[in-house]
CSV table of N, CA, C and O in Angstrom, one decimal:
chain,number,residue,atom,x,y,z
A,1,MET,N,66.1,116.3,90.3
A,1,MET,CA,66.1,114.7,90.5
A,1,MET,C,66.5,114.2,90.3
A,1,MET,O,67.9,114.1,89.3
A,2,ILE,N,67.6,113.3,91.0
A,2,ILE,CA,68.5,112.3,91.2
A,2,ILE,C,68.0,111.1,90.2
A,2,ILE,O,67.4,110.7,89.8
A,3,GLN,N,68.9,110.8,89.2
A,3,GLN,CA,68.8,109.8,88.2
A,3,GLN,C,69.9,108.9,88.4
A,3,GLN,O,71.3,109.8,88.3
A,4,MET,N,69.9,108.2,88.6
A,4,MET,CA,71.3,107.0,88.9
A,4,MET,C,70.8,105.4,88.6
A,4,MET,O,70.0,104.5,88.8
A,5,SER,N,72.0,105.0,87.4
A,5,SER,CA,71.5,103.5,87.1
A,5,SER,C,72.1,102.3,88.7
A,5,SER,O,73.2,102.1,89.2
A,6,ILE,N,71.7,101.4,89.5
A,6,ILE,CA,72.2,101.1,90.1
A,6,ILE,C,72.2,99.6,89.7
A,6,ILE,O,71.1,98.7,89.5
A,7,PRO,N,73.1,99.1,89.8
A,7,PRO,CA,73.7,97.4,89.6
A,7,PRO,C,72.9,96.1,90.5
A,7,PRO,O,73.2,96.5,91.7
A,8,LEU,N,72.2,95.2,90.1
A,8,LEU,CA,72.0,94.8,90.3
A,8,LEU,C,72.5,92.7,90.6
A,8,LEU,O,72.9,92.6,89.1
A,9,VAL,N,73.4,92.8,91.8
A,9,VAL,CA,74.0,91.6,91.7
A,9,VAL,C,73.2,90.2,92.1
A,9,VAL,O,72.8,89.7,93.2
A,10,PRO,N,72.7,89.1,91.3
A,10,PRO,CA,72.8,87.7,91.8
A,10,PRO,C,72.7,87.0,92.7
A,10,PRO,O,74.0,87.3,92.6
A,11,THR,N,71.4,86.1,93.8
A,11,THR,CA,72.4,85.8,94.5
A,11,THR,C,72.6,83.8,94.4
A,11,THR,O,71.1,84.1,93.2
A,12,ALA,N,73.3,83.0,94.6
A,12,ALA,CA,72.8,81.9,94.1
A,12,ALA,C,71.6,81.4,94.4
A,12,ALA,O,71.0,80.8,94.2
A,13,ASP,N,71.1,81.7,95.5
A,13,ASP,CA,69.7,81.2,96.2
A,13,ASP,C,68.7,82.1,95.5
A,13,ASP,O,67.2,82.1,96.0
A,14,GLY,N,68.7,83.0,94.5
A,14,GLY,CA,67.7,83.9,93.7
A,14,GLY,C,67.7,85.1,93.8
A,14,GLY,O,66.3,85.7,93.3
A,15,GLY,N,68.1,85.8,94.9
A,15,GLY,CA,67.8,87.0,95.7
A,15,GLY,C,68.7,87.8,94.6
A,15,GLY,O,69.4,87.7,94.0
A,16,LEU,N,68.4,89.6,94.9
A,16,LEU,CA,69.4,90.3,94.7
A,16,LEU,C,70.4,90.9,95.8
A,16,LEU,O,69.4,92.0,96.9
A,17,LEU,N,71.1,91.8,95.3
A,17,LEU,CA,72.0,92.5,96.1
A,17,LEU,C,73.0,93.4,95.7
A,17,LEU,O,72.1,93.6,94.3
A,18,ILE,N,72.5,94.7,96.0
A,18,ILE,CA,72.9,96.3,95.8
A,18,ILE,C,74.1,96.4,96.1
A,18,ILE,O,74.3,96.8,97.2
A,19,PRO,N,75.3,96.7,95.5
A,19,PRO,CA,76.7,97.1,95.4
A,19,PRO,C,76.7,98.1,96.6
A,19,PRO,O,75.7,99.7,96.6
A,20,ALA,N,77.0,98.4,98.4
A,20,ALA,CA,76.9,99.2,99.4
A,20,ALA,C,77.8,100.6,98.8
A,20,ALA,O,77.0,101.5,98.9
A,21,GLY,N,78.8,101.2,98.2
A,21,GLY,CA,78.7,102.0,97.1
A,21,GLY,C,77.8,102.4,96.1
A,21,GLY,O,77.2,103.4,96.3
A,22,HIS,N,77.2,102.1,96.0
A,22,HIS,CA,75.7,102.3,94.7
A,22,HIS,C,74.7,102.8,96.4
A,22,HIS,O,74.1,103.8,95.7
A,23,VAL,N,74.5,102.2,97.2
A,23,VAL,CA,73.3,102.8,98.3
A,23,VAL,C,73.7,103.5,99.2
A,23,VAL,O,73.3,104.3,98.9
A,24,THR,N,74.8,104.1,99.0
A,24,THR,CA,75.9,104.9,100.0
A,24,THR,C,75.7,106.1,99.1
A,24,THR,O,74.8,107.4,99.9
A,25,ALA,N,75.8,106.0,98.4
A,25,ALA,CA,75.8,107.4,96.5
A,25,ALA,C,74.1,107.5,96.7
A,25,ALA,O,74.0,108.5,96.5
A,26,LEU,N,73.3,106.2,96.6
A,26,LEU,CA,72.0,106.6,96.6
A,26,LEU,C,71.2,107.7,98.0
A,26,LEU,O,71.4,109.2,97.6
A,27,LEU,N,71.5,107.6,98.8
A,27,LEU,CA,71.5,108.1,100.2
A,27,LEU,C,72.3,110.2,100.2
A,27,LEU,O,71.2,110.7,100.4
A,28,ARG,N,73.2,109.6,99.9
A,28,ARG,CA,73.7,110.7,99.8
A,28,ARG,C,73.3,112.1,99.2
A,28,ARG,O,73.5,112.9,99.1
A,29,GLY,N,73.1,111.4,97.5
A,29,GLY,CA,72.8,112.3,96.9
A,29,GLY,C,70.8,112.1,96.7
A,29,GLY,O,70.6,113.6,96.8
A,30,LEU,N,70.7,111.1,97.7
A,30,LEU,CA,69.3,112.0,97.8
A,30,LEU,C,69.4,113.2,99.0
A,30,LEU,O,68.5,114.1,98.8
A,31,ALA,N,69.9,113.2,99.8
A,31,ALA,CA,70.2,114.0,101.3
A,31,ALA,C,70.5,115.6,100.6
A,31,ALA,O,69.7,116.0,100.5
A,32,ALA,N,71.3,115.0,99.7
A,32,ALA,CA,71.9,116.7,98.9
A,32,ALA,C,70.7,116.9,97.9
A,32,ALA,O,71.0,118.3,97.6
A,33,ASP,N,70.0,116.5,97.4
A,33,ASP,CA,68.6,116.8,96.4
A,33,ASP,C,67.9,117.4,96.9
A,33,ASP,O,67.2,118.8,96.8
A,34,TRP,N,67.4,117.0,98.3
A,34,TRP,CA,66.6,117.5,99.2
A,34,TRP,C,66.5,118.7,99.5
A,34,TRP,O,65.7,119.5,100.0
A,35,VAL,N,68.0,118.9,100.6
A,35,VAL,CA,68.4,119.9,100.9
A,35,VAL,C,68.2,120.9,99.9
A,35,VAL,O,67.9,122.3,100.1
A,36,ARG,N,68.5,120.8,98.6
A,36,ARG,CA,68.6,121.8,97.5
A,36,ARG,C,67.1,122.1,96.8
A,36,ARG,O,67.3,123.7,97.2
A,37,SER,N,66.4,121.7,97.1
A,37,SER,CA,65.3,121.4,97.2
A,37,SER,C,64.5,121.7,97.8
A,37,SER,O,63.5,123.3,97.7
A,38,GLY,N,65.1,122.1,98.9
A,38,GLY,CA,64.3,122.7,100.3
A,38,GLY,C,65.1,124.1,100.4
A,38,GLY,O,64.1,125.2,100.5
A,39,SER,N,66.3,124.4,100.2
A,39,SER,CA,66.5,126.0,100.0
A,39,SER,C,66.2,126.5,98.9
A,39,SER,O,65.7,127.6,98.8
A,40,SER,N,65.5,125.9,97.2
A,40,SER,CA,65.2,126.4,96.6
A,40,SER,C,63.4,127.1,96.0
A,40,SER,O,62.9,127.4,96.3
A,41,GLY,N,62.9,126.5,97.3
A,41,GLY,CA,61.3,126.1,97.8
A,41,GLY,C,60.8,125.5,96.7
A,41,GLY,O,58.8,125.6,97.0
A,42,GLU,N,61.5,124.7,96.1
A,42,GLU,CA,60.2,122.9,95.2
A,42,GLU,C,59.7,122.0,96.6
A,42,GLU,O,59.0,121.4,95.9
A,43,MET,N,60.7,121.2,97.1
A,43,MET,CA,60.3,120.5,98.2
A,43,MET,C,59.0,121.4,99.9
A,43,MET,O,59.5,122.4,100.5
A,44,ARG,N,58.2,121.4,100.0
A,44,ARG,CA,56.9,121.5,100.9
A,44,ARG,C,58.2,121.3,102.5
A,44,ARG,O,58.1,120.2,102.8
A,45,GLY,N,57.6,122.4,103.2
A,45,GLY,CA,58.2,121.5,104.3
A,45,GLY,C,59.4,122.8,105.2
A,45,GLY,O,59.5,123.9,104.2
A,46,ASP,N,59.7,122.8,106.3
A,46,ASP,CA,60.1,123.9,106.3
A,46,ASP,C,62.2,123.5,106.7
A,46,ASP,O,62.2,122.7,106.7
A,47,GLU,N,62.7,123.8,106.3
A,47,GLU,CA,63.8,124.2,105.7
A,47,GLU,C,64.4,123.0,106.7
A,47,GLU,O,65.6,122.0,106.7
A,48,GLN,N,64.3,123.5,108.4
A,48,GLN,CA,65.0,123.1,109.6
A,48,GLN,C,64.8,121.0,109.3
A,48,GLN,O,65.5,120.5,109.4
A,49,THR,N,63.7,121.3,109.1
A,49,THR,CA,63.2,119.7,108.9
A,49,THR,C,63.6,118.6,107.7
A,49,THR,O,64.4,117.9,107.9
A,50,ILE,N,64.0,119.6,107.1
A,50,ILE,CA,64.7,118.9,105.0
A,50,ILE,C,65.5,118.3,105.7
A,50,ILE,O,66.5,117.5,105.3
A,51,ARG,N,66.5,119.7,106.4
A,51,ARG,CA,68.3,119.5,106.5
A,51,ARG,C,68.5,118.6,107.6
A,51,ARG,O,69.1,117.0,107.2
A,52,ASP,N,67.7,118.1,108.8
A,52,ASP,CA,67.4,116.7,109.1
A,52,ASP,C,67.4,115.9,108.9
A,52,ASP,O,68.0,114.8,109.6
A,53,LEU,N,66.4,116.1,108.3
A,53,LEU,CA,66.4,114.6,107.5
A,53,LEU,C,66.9,114.0,106.4
A,53,LEU,O,67.4,112.9,106.6
A,54,ALA,N,67.7,115.1,105.6
A,54,ALA,CA,68.5,114.9,105.2
A,54,ALA,C,70.5,114.3,106.0
A,54,ALA,O,70.5,113.5,104.8
A,55,ALA,N,70.3,114.5,107.3
A,55,ALA,CA,70.9,114.0,107.7
A,55,ALA,C,71.2,112.8,108.4
A,55,ALA,O,71.9,112.1,108.1
A,56,VAL,N,69.6,112.4,108.5
A,56,VAL,CA,69.6,111.4,109.1
A,56,VAL,C,69.9,110.0,107.6
A,56,VAL,O,70.9,109.1,107.8
A,57,LEU,N,69.7,110.7,106.6
A,57,LEU,CA,70.0,109.7,105.5
A,57,LEU,C,71.5,109.7,105.3
A,57,LEU,O,72.4,108.9,105.1
A,58,THR,N,72.4,111.1,105.5
A,58,THR,CA,73.6,111.0,105.0
A,58,THR,C,74.3,110.3,106.6
A,58,THR,O,75.5,109.5,106.2
A,59,GLU,N,74.0,110.2,108.0
A,59,GLU,CA,74.2,109.4,108.6
A,59,GLU,C,73.9,108.1,108.3
A,59,GLU,O,75.4,106.7,109.1
A,60,LEU,N,73.0,107.7,107.8
A,60,LEU,CA,72.9,105.8,107.2
A,60,LEU,C,74.3,105.5,106.4
A,60,LEU,O,73.9,104.8,106.7
A,61,ALA,N,74.4,106.6,105.7
A,61,ALA,CA,75.2,106.4,104.4
A,61,ALA,C,76.6,106.0,105.3
A,61,ALA,O,77.9,104.9,104.9
A,62,ASP,N,77.2,106.9,106.2
A,62,ASP,CA,77.7,106.8,107.2
A,62,ASP,C,78.4,105.5,107.5
A,62,ASP,O,79.5,105.1,107.8
A,63,GLN,N,77.2,104.8,108.1
A,63,GLN,CA,77.3,104.1,109.4
A,63,GLN,C,77.5,102.5,108.4
A,63,GLN,O,77.9,101.8,108.6
A,64,VAL,N,76.7,102.9,106.9
A,64,VAL,CA,76.8,101.8,106.1
A,64,VAL,C,78.3,101.5,106.0
A,64,VAL,O,79.2,100.3,105.4
A,65,ASP,N,79.0,102.6,105.1
A,65,ASP,CA,80.4,102.4,104.9
A,65,ASP,C,81.3,102.0,105.9
A,65,ASP,O,81.9,101.1,105.8
A,66,VAL,N,81.0,102.7,106.8
A,66,VAL,CA,81.5,102.0,108.7
A,66,VAL,C,81.6,100.6,108.5
A,66,VAL,O,82.6,99.8,109.0
A,67,GLU,N,80.2,100.0,108.2
A,67,GLU,CA,80.4,98.2,108.1
A,67,GLU,C,80.6,97.4,107.6
A,67,GLU,O,81.5,96.8,107.8
A,68,CYS,N,80.9,98.9,106.0
A,68,CYS,CA,81.5,97.8,105.0
A,68,CYS,C,83.3,97.4,105.4
A,68,CYS,O,83.5,96.7,104.9
A,69,ILE,N,83.8,98.7,105.9
A,69,ILE,CA,85.0,98.8,106.5
A,69,ILE,C,85.4,97.6,107.1
A,69,ILE,O,86.3,96.8,107.0
A,70,GLY,N,84.8,98.1,108.4
A,70,GLY,CA,84.6,97.1,109.4
A,70,GLY,C,85.1,96.0,108.8
A,70,GLY,O,85.0,94.6,109.1
A,71,PHE,N,84.3,95.1,107.7
A,71,PHE,CA,83.6,93.7,107.5
A,71,PHE,C,84.8,93.7,106.6
A,71,PHE,O,85.6,92.6,106.6
A,72,ALA,N,85.2,94.4,105.3
A,72,ALA,CA,86.5,94.1,104.4
A,72,ALA,C,88.3,94.1,105.0
A,72,ALA,O,88.4,93.2,105.1
A,73,SER,N,88.1,94.9,106.8
A,73,SER,CA,88.7,94.9,107.8
A,73,SER,C,89.4,93.4,107.6
A,73,SER,O,89.9,92.7,108.4
A,74,GLU,N,87.9,92.7,108.6
A,74,GLU,CA,87.7,91.1,109.3
A,74,GLU,C,88.1,90.4,107.9
A,74,GLU,O,89.0,89.6,108.6
A,75,LYS,N,87.7,90.6,107.0
A,75,LYS,CA,88.4,89.8,105.9
A,75,LYS,C,89.6,89.8,105.2
A,75,LYS,O,90.8,88.8,105.3
A,76,ASP,N,90.6,90.8,105.6
A,76,ASP,CA,92.5,91.4,105.6
A,76,ASP,C,92.7,90.1,106.6
A,76,ASP,O,94.1,89.7,106.1
A,77,ASP,N,92.0,90.8,107.6
A,77,ASP,CA,93.0,89.6,109.2
A,77,ASP,C,92.9,88.3,108.7
A,77,ASP,O,93.4,87.7,109.3
A,78,GLU,N,91.4,87.9,108.5
A,78,GLU,CA,91.3,86.4,107.8
A,78,GLU,C,92.9,86.0,107.0
A,78,GLU,O,92.9,84.1,107.2
A,79,ALA,N,92.8,86.5,106.1
A,79,ALA,CA,93.8,86.1,104.6
A,79,ALA,C,94.9,86.0,105.4
A,79,ALA,O,95.5,86.2,106.2
């Protein structure tokens, strides 16, 4: 079971943000935990489906990383 602390960053309008690095770590950790649980028989379902679902989470984490890199690059170009 994954246990992690995720810091929340308050915004001026009262919203809350989660740092992208923590989101991607959570997605990748959850995917890895699913694969481990599927391989050990702890999780119901066939292993291929579990691996496919884990791959979707990993791909989502990769997309978040790419978007963040693109955003940071745009900011660097403006400076």
